Coordinates of C-alpha atoms in Angstrom, one line a residue:
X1 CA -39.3 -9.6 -23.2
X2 CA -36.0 -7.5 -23.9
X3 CA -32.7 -9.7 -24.3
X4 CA -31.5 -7.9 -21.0
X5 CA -34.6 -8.8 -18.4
X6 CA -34.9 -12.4 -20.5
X7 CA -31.0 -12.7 -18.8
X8 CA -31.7 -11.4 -15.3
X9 CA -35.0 -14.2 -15.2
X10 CA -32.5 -17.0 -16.3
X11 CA -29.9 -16.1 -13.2
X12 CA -32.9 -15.6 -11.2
X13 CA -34.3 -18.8 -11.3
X14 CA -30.9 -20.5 -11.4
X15 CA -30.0 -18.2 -8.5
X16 CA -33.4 -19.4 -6.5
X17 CA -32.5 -22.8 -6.5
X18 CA -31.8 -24.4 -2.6
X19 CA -28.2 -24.6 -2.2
X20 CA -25.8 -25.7 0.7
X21 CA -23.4 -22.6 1.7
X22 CA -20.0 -22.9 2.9
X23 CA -19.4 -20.3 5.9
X24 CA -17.2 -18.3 4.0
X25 CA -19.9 -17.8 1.4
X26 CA -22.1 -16.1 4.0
X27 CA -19.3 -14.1 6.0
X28 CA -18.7 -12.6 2.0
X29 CA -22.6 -12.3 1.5
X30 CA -23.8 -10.7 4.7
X31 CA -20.4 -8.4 4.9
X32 CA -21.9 -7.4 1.2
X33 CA -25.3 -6.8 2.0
X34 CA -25.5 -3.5 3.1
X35 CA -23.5 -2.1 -0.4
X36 CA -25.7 -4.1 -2.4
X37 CA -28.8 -2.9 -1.3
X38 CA -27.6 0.7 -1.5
X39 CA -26.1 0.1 -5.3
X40 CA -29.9 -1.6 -5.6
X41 CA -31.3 2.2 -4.4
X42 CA -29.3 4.0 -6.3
X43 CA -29.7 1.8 -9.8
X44 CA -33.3 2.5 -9.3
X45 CA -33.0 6.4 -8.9
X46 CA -30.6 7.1 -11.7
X47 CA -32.6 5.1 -14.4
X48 CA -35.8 3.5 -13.7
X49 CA -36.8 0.6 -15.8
X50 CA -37.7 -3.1 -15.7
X51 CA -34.4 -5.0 -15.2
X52 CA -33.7 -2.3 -12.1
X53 CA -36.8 -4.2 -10.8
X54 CA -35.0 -6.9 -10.1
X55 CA -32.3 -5.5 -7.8
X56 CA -33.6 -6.7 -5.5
X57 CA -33.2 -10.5 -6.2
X58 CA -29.3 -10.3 -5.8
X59 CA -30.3 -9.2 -1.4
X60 CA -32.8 -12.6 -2.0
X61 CA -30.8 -15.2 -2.6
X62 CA -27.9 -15.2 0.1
X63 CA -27.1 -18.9 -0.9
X64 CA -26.8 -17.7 -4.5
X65 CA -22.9 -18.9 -6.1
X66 CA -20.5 -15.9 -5.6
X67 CA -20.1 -15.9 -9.5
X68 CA -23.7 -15.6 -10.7
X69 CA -24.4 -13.4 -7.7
X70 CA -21.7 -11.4 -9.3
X71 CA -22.8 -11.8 -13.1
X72 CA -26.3 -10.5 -11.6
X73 CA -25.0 -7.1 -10.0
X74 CA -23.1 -6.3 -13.4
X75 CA -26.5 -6.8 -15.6
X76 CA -28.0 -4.5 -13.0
X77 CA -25.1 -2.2 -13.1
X78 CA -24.9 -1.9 -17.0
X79 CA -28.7 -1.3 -17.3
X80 CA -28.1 2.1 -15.2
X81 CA -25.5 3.5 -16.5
X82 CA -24.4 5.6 -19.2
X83 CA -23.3 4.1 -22.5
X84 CA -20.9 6.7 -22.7
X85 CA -19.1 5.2 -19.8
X86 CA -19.3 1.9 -21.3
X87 CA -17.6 0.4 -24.3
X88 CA -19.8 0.5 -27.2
X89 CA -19.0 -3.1 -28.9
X90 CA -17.0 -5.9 -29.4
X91 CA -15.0 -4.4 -32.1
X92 CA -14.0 -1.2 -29.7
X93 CA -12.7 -4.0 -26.4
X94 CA -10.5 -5.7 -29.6
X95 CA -9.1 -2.5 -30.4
X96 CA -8.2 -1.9 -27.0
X97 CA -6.7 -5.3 -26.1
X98 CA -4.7 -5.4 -29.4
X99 CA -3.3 -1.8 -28.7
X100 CA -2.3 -2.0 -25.3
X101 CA -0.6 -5.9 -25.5
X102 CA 1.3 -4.6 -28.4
X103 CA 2.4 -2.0 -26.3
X104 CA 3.0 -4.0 -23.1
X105 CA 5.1 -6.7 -25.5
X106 CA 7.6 -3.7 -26.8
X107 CA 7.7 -1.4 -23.3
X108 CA 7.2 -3.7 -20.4
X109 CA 9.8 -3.2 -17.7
X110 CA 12.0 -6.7 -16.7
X111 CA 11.3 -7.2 -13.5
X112 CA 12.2 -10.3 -11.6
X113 CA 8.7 -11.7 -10.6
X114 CA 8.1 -11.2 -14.4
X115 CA 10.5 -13.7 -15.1
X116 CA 10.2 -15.9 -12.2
X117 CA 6.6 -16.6 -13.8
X118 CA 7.5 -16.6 -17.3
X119 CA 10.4 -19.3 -17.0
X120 CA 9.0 -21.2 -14.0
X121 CA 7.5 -24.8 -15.6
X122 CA 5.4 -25.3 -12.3
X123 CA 2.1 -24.1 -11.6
X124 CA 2.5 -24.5 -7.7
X125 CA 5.4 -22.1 -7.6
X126 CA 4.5 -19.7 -10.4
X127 CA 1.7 -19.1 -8.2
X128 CA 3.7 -18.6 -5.4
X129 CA 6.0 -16.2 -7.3
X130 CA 3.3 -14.2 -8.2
X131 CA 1.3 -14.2 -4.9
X132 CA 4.5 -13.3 -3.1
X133 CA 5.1 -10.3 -5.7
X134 CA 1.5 -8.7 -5.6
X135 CA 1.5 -8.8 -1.9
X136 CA 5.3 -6.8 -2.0
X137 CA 3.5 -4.7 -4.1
X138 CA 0.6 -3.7 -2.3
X139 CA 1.0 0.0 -1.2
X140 CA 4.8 -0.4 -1.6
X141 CA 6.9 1.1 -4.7
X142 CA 8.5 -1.3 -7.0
X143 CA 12.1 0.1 -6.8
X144 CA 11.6 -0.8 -3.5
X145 CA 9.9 -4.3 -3.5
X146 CA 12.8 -5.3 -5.7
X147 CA 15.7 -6.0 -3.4
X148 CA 13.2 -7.2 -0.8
X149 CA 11.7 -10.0 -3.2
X150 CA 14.8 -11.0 -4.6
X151 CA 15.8 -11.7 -1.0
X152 CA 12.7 -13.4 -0.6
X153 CA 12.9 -15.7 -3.2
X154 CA 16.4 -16.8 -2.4
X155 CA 15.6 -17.6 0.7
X156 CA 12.2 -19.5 0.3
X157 CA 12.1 -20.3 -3.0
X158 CA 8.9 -22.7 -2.4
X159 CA 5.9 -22.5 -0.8
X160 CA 7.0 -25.7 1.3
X161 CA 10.3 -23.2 2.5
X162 CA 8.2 -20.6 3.1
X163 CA 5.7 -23.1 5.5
X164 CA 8.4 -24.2 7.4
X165 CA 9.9 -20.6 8.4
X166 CA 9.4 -19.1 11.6
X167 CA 7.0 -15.8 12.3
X168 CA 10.1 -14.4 13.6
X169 CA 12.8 -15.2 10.2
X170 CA 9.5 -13.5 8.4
X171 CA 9.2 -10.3 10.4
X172 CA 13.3 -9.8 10.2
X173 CA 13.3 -10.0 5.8
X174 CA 10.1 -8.0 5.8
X175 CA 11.6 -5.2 8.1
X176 CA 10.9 -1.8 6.4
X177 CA 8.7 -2.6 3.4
X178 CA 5.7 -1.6 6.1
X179 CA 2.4 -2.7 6.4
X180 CA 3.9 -5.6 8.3
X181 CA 0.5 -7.9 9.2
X182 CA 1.0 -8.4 4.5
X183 CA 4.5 -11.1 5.3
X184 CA 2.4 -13.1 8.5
X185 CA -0.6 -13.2 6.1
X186 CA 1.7 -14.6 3.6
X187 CA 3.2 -17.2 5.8
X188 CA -0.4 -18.3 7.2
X189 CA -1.2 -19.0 3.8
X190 CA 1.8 -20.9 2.8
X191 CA 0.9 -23.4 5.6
X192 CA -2.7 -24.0 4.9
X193 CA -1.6 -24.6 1.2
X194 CA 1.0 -27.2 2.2
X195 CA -0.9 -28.4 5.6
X196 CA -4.6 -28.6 4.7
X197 CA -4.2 -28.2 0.6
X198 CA -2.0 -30.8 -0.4
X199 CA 1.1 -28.0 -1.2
X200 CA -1.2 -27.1 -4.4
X201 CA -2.3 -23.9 -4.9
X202 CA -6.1 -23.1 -5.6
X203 CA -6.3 -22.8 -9.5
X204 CA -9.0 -19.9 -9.8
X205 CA -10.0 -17.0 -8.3
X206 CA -12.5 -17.6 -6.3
X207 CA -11.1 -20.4 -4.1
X208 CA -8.1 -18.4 -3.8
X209 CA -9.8 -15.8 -2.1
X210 CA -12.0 -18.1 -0.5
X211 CA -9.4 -20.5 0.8
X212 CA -6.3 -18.6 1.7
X213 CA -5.8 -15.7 4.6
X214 CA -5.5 -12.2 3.4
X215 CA -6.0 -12.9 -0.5
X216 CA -8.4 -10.2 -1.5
X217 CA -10.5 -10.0 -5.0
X218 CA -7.5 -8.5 -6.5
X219 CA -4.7 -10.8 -5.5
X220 CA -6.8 -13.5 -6.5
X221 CA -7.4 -12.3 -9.9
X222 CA -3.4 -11.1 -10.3
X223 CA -2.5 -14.9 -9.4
X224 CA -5.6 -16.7 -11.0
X225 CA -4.8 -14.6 -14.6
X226 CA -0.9 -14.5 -14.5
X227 CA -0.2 -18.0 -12.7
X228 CA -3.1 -19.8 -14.4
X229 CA -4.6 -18.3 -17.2
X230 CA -8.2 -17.8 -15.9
X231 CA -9.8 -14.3 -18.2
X232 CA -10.3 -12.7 -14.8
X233 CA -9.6 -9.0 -14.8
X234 CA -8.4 -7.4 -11.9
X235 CA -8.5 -3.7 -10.6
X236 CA -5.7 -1.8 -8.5
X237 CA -4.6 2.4 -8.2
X238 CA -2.9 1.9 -11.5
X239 CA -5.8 0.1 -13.3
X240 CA -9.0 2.1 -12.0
X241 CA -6.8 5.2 -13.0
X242 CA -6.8 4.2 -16.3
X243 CA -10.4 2.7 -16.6
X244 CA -11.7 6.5 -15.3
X245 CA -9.8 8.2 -17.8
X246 CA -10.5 5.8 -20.5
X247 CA -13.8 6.2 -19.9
X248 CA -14.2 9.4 -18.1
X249 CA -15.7 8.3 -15.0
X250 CA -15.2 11.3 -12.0
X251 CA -17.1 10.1 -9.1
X252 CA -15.4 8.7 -6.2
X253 CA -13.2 5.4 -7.3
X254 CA -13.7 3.8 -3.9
X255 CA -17.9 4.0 -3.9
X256 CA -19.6 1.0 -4.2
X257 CA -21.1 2.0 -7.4
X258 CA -17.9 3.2 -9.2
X259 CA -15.7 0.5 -7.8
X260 CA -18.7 -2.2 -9.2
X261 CA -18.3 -0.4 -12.8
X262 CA -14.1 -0.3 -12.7
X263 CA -14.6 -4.5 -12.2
X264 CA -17.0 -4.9 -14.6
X265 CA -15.1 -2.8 -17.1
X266 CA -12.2 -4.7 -16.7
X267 CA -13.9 -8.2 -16.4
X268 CA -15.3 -6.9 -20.0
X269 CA -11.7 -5.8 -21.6
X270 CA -9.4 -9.1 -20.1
X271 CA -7.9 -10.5 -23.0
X272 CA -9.0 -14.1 -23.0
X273 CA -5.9 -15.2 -24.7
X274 CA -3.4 -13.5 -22.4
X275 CA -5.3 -12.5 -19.3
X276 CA -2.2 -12.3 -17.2
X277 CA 0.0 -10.3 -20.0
X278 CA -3.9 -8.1 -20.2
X279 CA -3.9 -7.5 -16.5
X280 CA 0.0 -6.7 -16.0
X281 CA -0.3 -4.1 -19.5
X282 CA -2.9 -2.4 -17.9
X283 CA -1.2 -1.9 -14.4
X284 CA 2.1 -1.1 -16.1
X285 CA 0.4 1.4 -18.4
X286 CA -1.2 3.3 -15.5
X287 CA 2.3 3.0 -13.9
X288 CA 4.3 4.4 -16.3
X289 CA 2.2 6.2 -18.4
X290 CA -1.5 6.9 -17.4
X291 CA 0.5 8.4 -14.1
X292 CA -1.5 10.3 -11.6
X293 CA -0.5 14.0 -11.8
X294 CA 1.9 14.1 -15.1
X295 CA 0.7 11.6 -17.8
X296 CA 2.0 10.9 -21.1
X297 CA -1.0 10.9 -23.2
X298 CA 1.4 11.3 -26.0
X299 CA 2.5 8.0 -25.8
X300 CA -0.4 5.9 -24.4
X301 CA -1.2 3.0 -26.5
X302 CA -5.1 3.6 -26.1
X303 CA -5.0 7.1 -26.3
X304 CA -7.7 7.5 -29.5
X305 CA -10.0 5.2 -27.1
X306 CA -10.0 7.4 -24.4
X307 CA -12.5 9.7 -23.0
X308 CA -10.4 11.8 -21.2
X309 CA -8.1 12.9 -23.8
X310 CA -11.3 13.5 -26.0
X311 CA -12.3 16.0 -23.6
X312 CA -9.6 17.6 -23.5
X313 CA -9.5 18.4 -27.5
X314 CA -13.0 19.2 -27.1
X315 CA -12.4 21.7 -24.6
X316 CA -9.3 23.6 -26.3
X317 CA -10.9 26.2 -27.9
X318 CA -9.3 26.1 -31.3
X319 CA -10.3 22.8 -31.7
X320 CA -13.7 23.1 -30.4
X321 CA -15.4 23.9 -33.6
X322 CA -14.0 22.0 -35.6
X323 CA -15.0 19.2 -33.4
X324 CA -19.0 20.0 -33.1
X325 CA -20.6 17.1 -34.6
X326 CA -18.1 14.3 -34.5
X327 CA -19.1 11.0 -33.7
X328 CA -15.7 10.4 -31.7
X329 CA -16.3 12.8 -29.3
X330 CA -19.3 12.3 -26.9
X331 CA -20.8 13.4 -23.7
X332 CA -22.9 12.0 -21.6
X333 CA -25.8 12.6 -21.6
X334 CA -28.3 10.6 -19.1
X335 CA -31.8 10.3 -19.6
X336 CA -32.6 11.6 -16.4
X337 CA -31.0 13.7 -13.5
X338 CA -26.8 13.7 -12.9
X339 CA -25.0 10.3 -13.4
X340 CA -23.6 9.3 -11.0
X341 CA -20.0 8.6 -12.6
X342 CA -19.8 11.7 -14.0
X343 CA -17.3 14.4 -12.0
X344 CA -19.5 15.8 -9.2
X345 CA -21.1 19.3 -9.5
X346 CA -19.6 21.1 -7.3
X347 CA -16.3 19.8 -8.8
X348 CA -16.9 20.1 -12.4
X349 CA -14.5 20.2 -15.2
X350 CA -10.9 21.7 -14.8
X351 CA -9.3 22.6 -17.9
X352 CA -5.6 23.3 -16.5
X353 CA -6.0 20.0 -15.1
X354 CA -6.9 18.2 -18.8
X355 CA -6.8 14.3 -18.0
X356 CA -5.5 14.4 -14.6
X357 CA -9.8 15.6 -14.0
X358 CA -10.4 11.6 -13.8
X359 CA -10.2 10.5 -11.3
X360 CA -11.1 12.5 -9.0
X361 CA -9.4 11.7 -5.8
X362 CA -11.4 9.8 -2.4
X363 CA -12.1 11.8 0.0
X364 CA -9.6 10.5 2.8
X365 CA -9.7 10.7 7.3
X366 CA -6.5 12.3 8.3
X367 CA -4.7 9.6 10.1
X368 CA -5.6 10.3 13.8
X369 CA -2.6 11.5 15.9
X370 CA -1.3 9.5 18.7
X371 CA 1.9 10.2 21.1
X372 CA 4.3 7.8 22.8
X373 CA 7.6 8.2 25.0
X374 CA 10.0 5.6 24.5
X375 CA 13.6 4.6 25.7
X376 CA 16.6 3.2 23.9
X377 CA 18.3 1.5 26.6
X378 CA 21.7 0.8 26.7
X379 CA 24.2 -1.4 28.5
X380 CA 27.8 -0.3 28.3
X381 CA 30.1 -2.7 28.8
X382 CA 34.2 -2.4 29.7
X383 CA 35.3 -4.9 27.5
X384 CA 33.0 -2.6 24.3
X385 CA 30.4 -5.2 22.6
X386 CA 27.4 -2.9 23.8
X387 CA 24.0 -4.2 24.4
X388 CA 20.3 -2.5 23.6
X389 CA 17.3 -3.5 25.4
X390 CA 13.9 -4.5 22.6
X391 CA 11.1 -5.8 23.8
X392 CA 8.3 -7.5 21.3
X393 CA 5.1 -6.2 20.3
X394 CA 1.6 -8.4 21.1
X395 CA 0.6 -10.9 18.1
X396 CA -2.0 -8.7 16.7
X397 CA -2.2 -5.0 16.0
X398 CA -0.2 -2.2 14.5
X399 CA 3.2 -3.8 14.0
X400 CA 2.3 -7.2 15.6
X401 CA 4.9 -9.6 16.7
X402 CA 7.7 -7.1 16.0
X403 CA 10.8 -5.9 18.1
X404 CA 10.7 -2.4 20.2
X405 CA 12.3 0.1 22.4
X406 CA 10.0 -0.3 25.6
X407 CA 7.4 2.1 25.2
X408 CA 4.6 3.9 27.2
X409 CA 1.4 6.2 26.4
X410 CA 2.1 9.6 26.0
X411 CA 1.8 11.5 29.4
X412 CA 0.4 15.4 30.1
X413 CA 3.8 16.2 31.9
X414 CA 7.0 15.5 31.5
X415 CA 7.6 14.5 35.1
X416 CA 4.7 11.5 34.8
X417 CA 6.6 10.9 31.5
X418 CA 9.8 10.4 33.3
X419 CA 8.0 8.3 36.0
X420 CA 5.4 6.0 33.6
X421 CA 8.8 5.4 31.3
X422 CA 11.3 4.3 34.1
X423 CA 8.6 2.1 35.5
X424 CA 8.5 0.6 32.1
X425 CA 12.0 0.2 31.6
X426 CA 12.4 -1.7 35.4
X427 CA 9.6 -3.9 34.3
X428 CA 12.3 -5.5 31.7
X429 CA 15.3 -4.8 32.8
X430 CA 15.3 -4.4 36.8
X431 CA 16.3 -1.6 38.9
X432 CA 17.6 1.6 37.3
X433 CA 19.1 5.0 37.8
X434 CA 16.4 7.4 36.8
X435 CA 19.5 10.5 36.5
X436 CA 20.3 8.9 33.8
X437 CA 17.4 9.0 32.2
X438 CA 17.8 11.7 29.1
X439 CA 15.3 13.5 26.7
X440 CA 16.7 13.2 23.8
X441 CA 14.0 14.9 21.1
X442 CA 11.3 13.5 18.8
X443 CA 10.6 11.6 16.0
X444 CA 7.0 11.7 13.6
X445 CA 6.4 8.2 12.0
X446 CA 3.1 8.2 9.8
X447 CA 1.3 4.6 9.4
X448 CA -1.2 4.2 7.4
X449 CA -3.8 5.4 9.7
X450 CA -2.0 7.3 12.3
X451 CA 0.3 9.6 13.1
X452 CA 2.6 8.7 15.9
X453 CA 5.0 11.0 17.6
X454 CA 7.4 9.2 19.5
X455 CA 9.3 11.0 22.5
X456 CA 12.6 9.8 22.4
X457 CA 14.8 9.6 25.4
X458 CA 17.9 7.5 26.5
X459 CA 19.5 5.5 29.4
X460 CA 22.6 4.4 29.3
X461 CA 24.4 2.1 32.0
X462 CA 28.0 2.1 32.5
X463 CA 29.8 0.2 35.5
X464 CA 26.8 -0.8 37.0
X465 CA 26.4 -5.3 37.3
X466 CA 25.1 -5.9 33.6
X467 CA 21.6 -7.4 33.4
X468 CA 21.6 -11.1 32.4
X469 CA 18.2 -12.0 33.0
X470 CA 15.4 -10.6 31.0
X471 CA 11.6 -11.5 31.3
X472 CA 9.8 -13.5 28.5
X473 CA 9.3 -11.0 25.0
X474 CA 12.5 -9.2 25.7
X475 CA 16.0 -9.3 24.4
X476 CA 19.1 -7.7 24.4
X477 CA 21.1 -7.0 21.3
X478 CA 24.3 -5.8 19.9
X479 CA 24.2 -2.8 17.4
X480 CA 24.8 -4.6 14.7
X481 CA 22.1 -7.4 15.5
X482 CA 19.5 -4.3 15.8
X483 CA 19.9 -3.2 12.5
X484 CA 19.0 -6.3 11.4
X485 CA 16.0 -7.6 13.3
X486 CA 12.7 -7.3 13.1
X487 CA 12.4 -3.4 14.0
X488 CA 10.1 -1.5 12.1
X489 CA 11.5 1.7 10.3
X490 CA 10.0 4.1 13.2
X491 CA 12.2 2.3 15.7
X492 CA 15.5 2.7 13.0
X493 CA 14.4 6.5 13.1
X494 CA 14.2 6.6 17.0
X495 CA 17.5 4.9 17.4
X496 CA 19.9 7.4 14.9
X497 CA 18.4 9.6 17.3
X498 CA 20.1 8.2 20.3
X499 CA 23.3 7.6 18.0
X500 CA 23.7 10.9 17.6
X501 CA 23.4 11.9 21.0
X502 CA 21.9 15.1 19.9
X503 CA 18.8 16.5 19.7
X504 CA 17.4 17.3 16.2
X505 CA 19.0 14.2 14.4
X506 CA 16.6 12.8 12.9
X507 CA 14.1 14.0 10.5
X508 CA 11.0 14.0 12.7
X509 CA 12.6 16.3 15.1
X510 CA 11.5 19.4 15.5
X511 CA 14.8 21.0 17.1
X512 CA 17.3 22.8 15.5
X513 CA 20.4 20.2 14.7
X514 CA 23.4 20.6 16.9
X515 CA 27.1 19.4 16.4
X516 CA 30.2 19.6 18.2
X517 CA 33.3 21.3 17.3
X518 CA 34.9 17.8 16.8
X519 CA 31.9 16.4 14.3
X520 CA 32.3 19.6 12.3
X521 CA 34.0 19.3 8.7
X522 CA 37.5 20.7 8.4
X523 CA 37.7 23.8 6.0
X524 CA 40.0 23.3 3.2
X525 CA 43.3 25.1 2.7
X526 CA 41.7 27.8 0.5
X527 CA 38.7 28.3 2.6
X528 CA 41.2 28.6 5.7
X529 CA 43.4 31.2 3.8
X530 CA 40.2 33.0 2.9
X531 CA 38.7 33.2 6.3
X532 CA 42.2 34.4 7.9
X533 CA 41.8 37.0 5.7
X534 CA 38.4 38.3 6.4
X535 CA 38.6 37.3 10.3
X536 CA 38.9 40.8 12.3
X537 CA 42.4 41.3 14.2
X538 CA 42.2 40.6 17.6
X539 CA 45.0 41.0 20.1
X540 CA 46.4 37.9 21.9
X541 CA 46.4 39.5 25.1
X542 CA 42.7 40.4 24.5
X543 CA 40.0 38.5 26.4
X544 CA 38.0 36.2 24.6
X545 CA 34.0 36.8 24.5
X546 CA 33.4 33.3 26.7
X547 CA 36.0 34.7 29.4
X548 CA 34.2 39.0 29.3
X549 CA 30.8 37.3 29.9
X550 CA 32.0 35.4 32.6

């Protein structure tokens, strides 16, 4: 019996043995199942042999521990693929960890959830530093996570702060770093740690993704590794970049298959002595280095270890001869049929493209288009201290439990737009003049699904009896208070469009911009002399062209 199926038995039986599940280890098993059994299929096609046989144990034992289930799928895994796509020993992963930590110790950027977890002597809230950071960070830039974190962090510096702040408080910091359901998550969390955990934080990665709301695999493993210390590796854009280039893997990054061989190559490479300076190198070198469209090969820490760039020198053809024969550079070459984490064939190898070839990108749904008319209501007063009418969104959904201009469904015609909107807005804010009621032009906001196009019109009252009763989930607010509440960035887009009073003000718009004579910038003294002089004579007693067309 090979050292490889003598393993697989060994999980097997330990795997086999009756076990009491929590719920949450089904929920993760069944929602699993179907990806499993195709990774199962497709092991078996690319390479049959004996330990592919026993795929199918992982889809037999649904009670099986979430860490030997998972140390079963990567012997599976390994045994059909490549070894070119693999690392070849022990002495090649030391290499790479001792390269890229050096690296990371002499180039790492300071940034202030860095040093929040370096200097912080507790465990509780070094977690919570670094959970709050990696959520920030998820689909968001970090020049732009910076500000918001460091606000953050002064203002609920503890878990227990961050428990006892309302959904509301949460919304009104988050404002504008998107994906908005990330800060409720992050709040829900915060109380079951303090309510049902005892205000300690789970110390590994899988009860934190099995105990708190909205920690995924990744999260986990960022707060487990940093936070902790647990050798967990962990696998976001920045990292599964790298891990293709390094080892030259072209099929699609979010498959089942290639997204199982990304974890288990970076489970493999985790420095077990600094897993959380490991994990953070390796995001930070795909960030600033291993980029996606204009990398620096030049100085990548890791470069000789790197698949990619060895294609590339293979494929320069000055280089190619002298290159026939040398054990550093490699193809693969699969006993049977294509591999399946090779580029695709009918995208093969592009040489102007050199490492940027890996990876190849997903294949991606355009976000679906949707259209809405809303109003910015306004209510003039004599005294100034003008108010705006927001109303709140429903506690689930796209932008849940945040503040709006009411809003309606897009309608065929612009006269059951008119009608649908003005309903809307007498809904929250009694009867109204529906003159008033002005289009004002249109703004495109693009989630991260859809494509909304609001229609943007405005009503404002003067000396009409102000409105001092609204309904339940509406409110009204000064100008100042709108532009810091708990309004997503589409709703600051639709509302410099009613500031401006002008159609076309605002990015989305697609009508030509318009300003008055007053808003125009005064020419300078030289650009007035110069355009006296160029300016064609006309009489004073001659009419001008406004007064001969009428």
């Amino acid at each position: 019996m090979t050292p490889l199926v003598s393993r697989l038995s060994r999980l097997w039986v330990i795997m086999r043995k009756p076990r009491a599940a929590a719920g949450s280890g089904h929920r993760k098993q069944a929602a699993s199942q179907e990806g499993r059994q195709k990774h199962a299929k497709s092991s078996s096609q690319a390479k049959p042999s004996a330990p592919n046989a026993c795929a199918g144990m992982i889809s037999e034992c649904p009670g099986a521990p979430a860490g030997l289930a998972r140390q079963l799928e990567e012997v599976v895994l390994q045994a059909s693929v490549s070894p070119y796509h693999l690392f070849r020993d022990i002495a090649e992963v030391t290499a790479f960890q001792g390269s890229l930590l050096s690296w990371y110790d002499q180039e790492k950027r300071d940034l202030p959830w860095r040093r929040q977890a370096e200097d912080e002597v507790d465990p509780d809230r070094r977690a919570y530093a670094v959970w709050v950071s990696e959520v920030m960070l998820q689909q968001t830039q970090v020049a732009t996570v910076i500000n918001y974190y460091t606000r953050w962090m002064q203002k609920w510096p503890t878990l227990q702060d961050l428990a006892s702040a309302s959904l509301e408080e949460v919304n009104q910091l988050w404002a504008g770093l998107g994906y908005y359901s990330r800060g409720r998550r992050l709040q829900e969390g915060a109380r079951k740690v303090v309510e049902e955990l005892g205000g300690h934080m789970p110390r590994t990665a899988e009860t934190l993704q099995q105990l708190l709301p909205g920690v995924g695999r990744y999260t986990a493993g960022a707060i487990a590794s940093i936070a902790f210390g647990q050798a967990t590796g962990v696998v976001d854009g920045n990292v599964a970049r790298v891990l293709c280039r390094v080892r030259a893997i072209g099929a699609d990054p979010s498959s089942n298959l290639v997204s199982q061989q990304l974890w288990s190559l970076a489970q493999q490479l985790v420095d077990p002595a600094r897993p959380g300076d490991f994990n953070q190198a390796a995001m930070e070198l795909g960030a600033t280095v291993c980029t996606p469209q204009r990398p620096l090969c030049s100085q990548c820490p890791v470069q000789s270890l790197c698949r990619a760039r060895q294609r590339v020198e293979r494929e320069r053809p000055l280089a190619s001869q002298s290159l026939l024969g040398s054990p550093d550079v490699e193809e693969c070459a699969p006993s049977t049929g294509q591999c399946q984490l090779c580029l695709p064939p009918l995208e093969p190898w592009d040489q102007t493209l050199g490492v940027v070839n890996f990876p190849r990108k997903a294949s991606r749904k355009p976000p679906r288009e949707e259209s809405s008319a809303t109003c910015v209501l306004e209510q003039l007063r004599a005294r100034g201290g003008a108010r705006i009418l927001l109303v709140q969104r429903p506690n689930s959904g796209l932008l849940a439990g945040l503040w709006e201009f009411p809003s309606v469904t897009w309608e065929p015609s612009e006269q059951l737009q008119r009608k649908a909107l003005l309903q809307e807005l007498q809904r929250w804010a009694g009867p109204l003049p529906a003159t008033h009621l002005r289009h004002l032009g249109e703004v495109v906001h693009v989630f991260s699904h859809i494509k909304l196009t609001y229609q943007v019109y405005g009503l404002a009252l003067e000396g009409q009896t102000p409105v001092t009763t609204v309904p339940p989930g509406a409110r009204w607010l000064t100008r100042e208070e709108f532009h810091t509440a708990a309004v997503s960035t589409a709703m600051k887009k639709v509302f410099r469009v009613y500031e401006g009073q002008q159609p076309g003000t605002c990015k989305g718009s697609k009508r030509p911009q318009v300003s008055s004579p007053s808003s125009r910038k005064k020419p300078s003294m030289g650009q007035q002399v110069l355009d006296d002089f160029f300016r064609p004579h006309i009489s004073a007693d001659a009419p001008s062209l406004n007064n001969a067309a009428q």
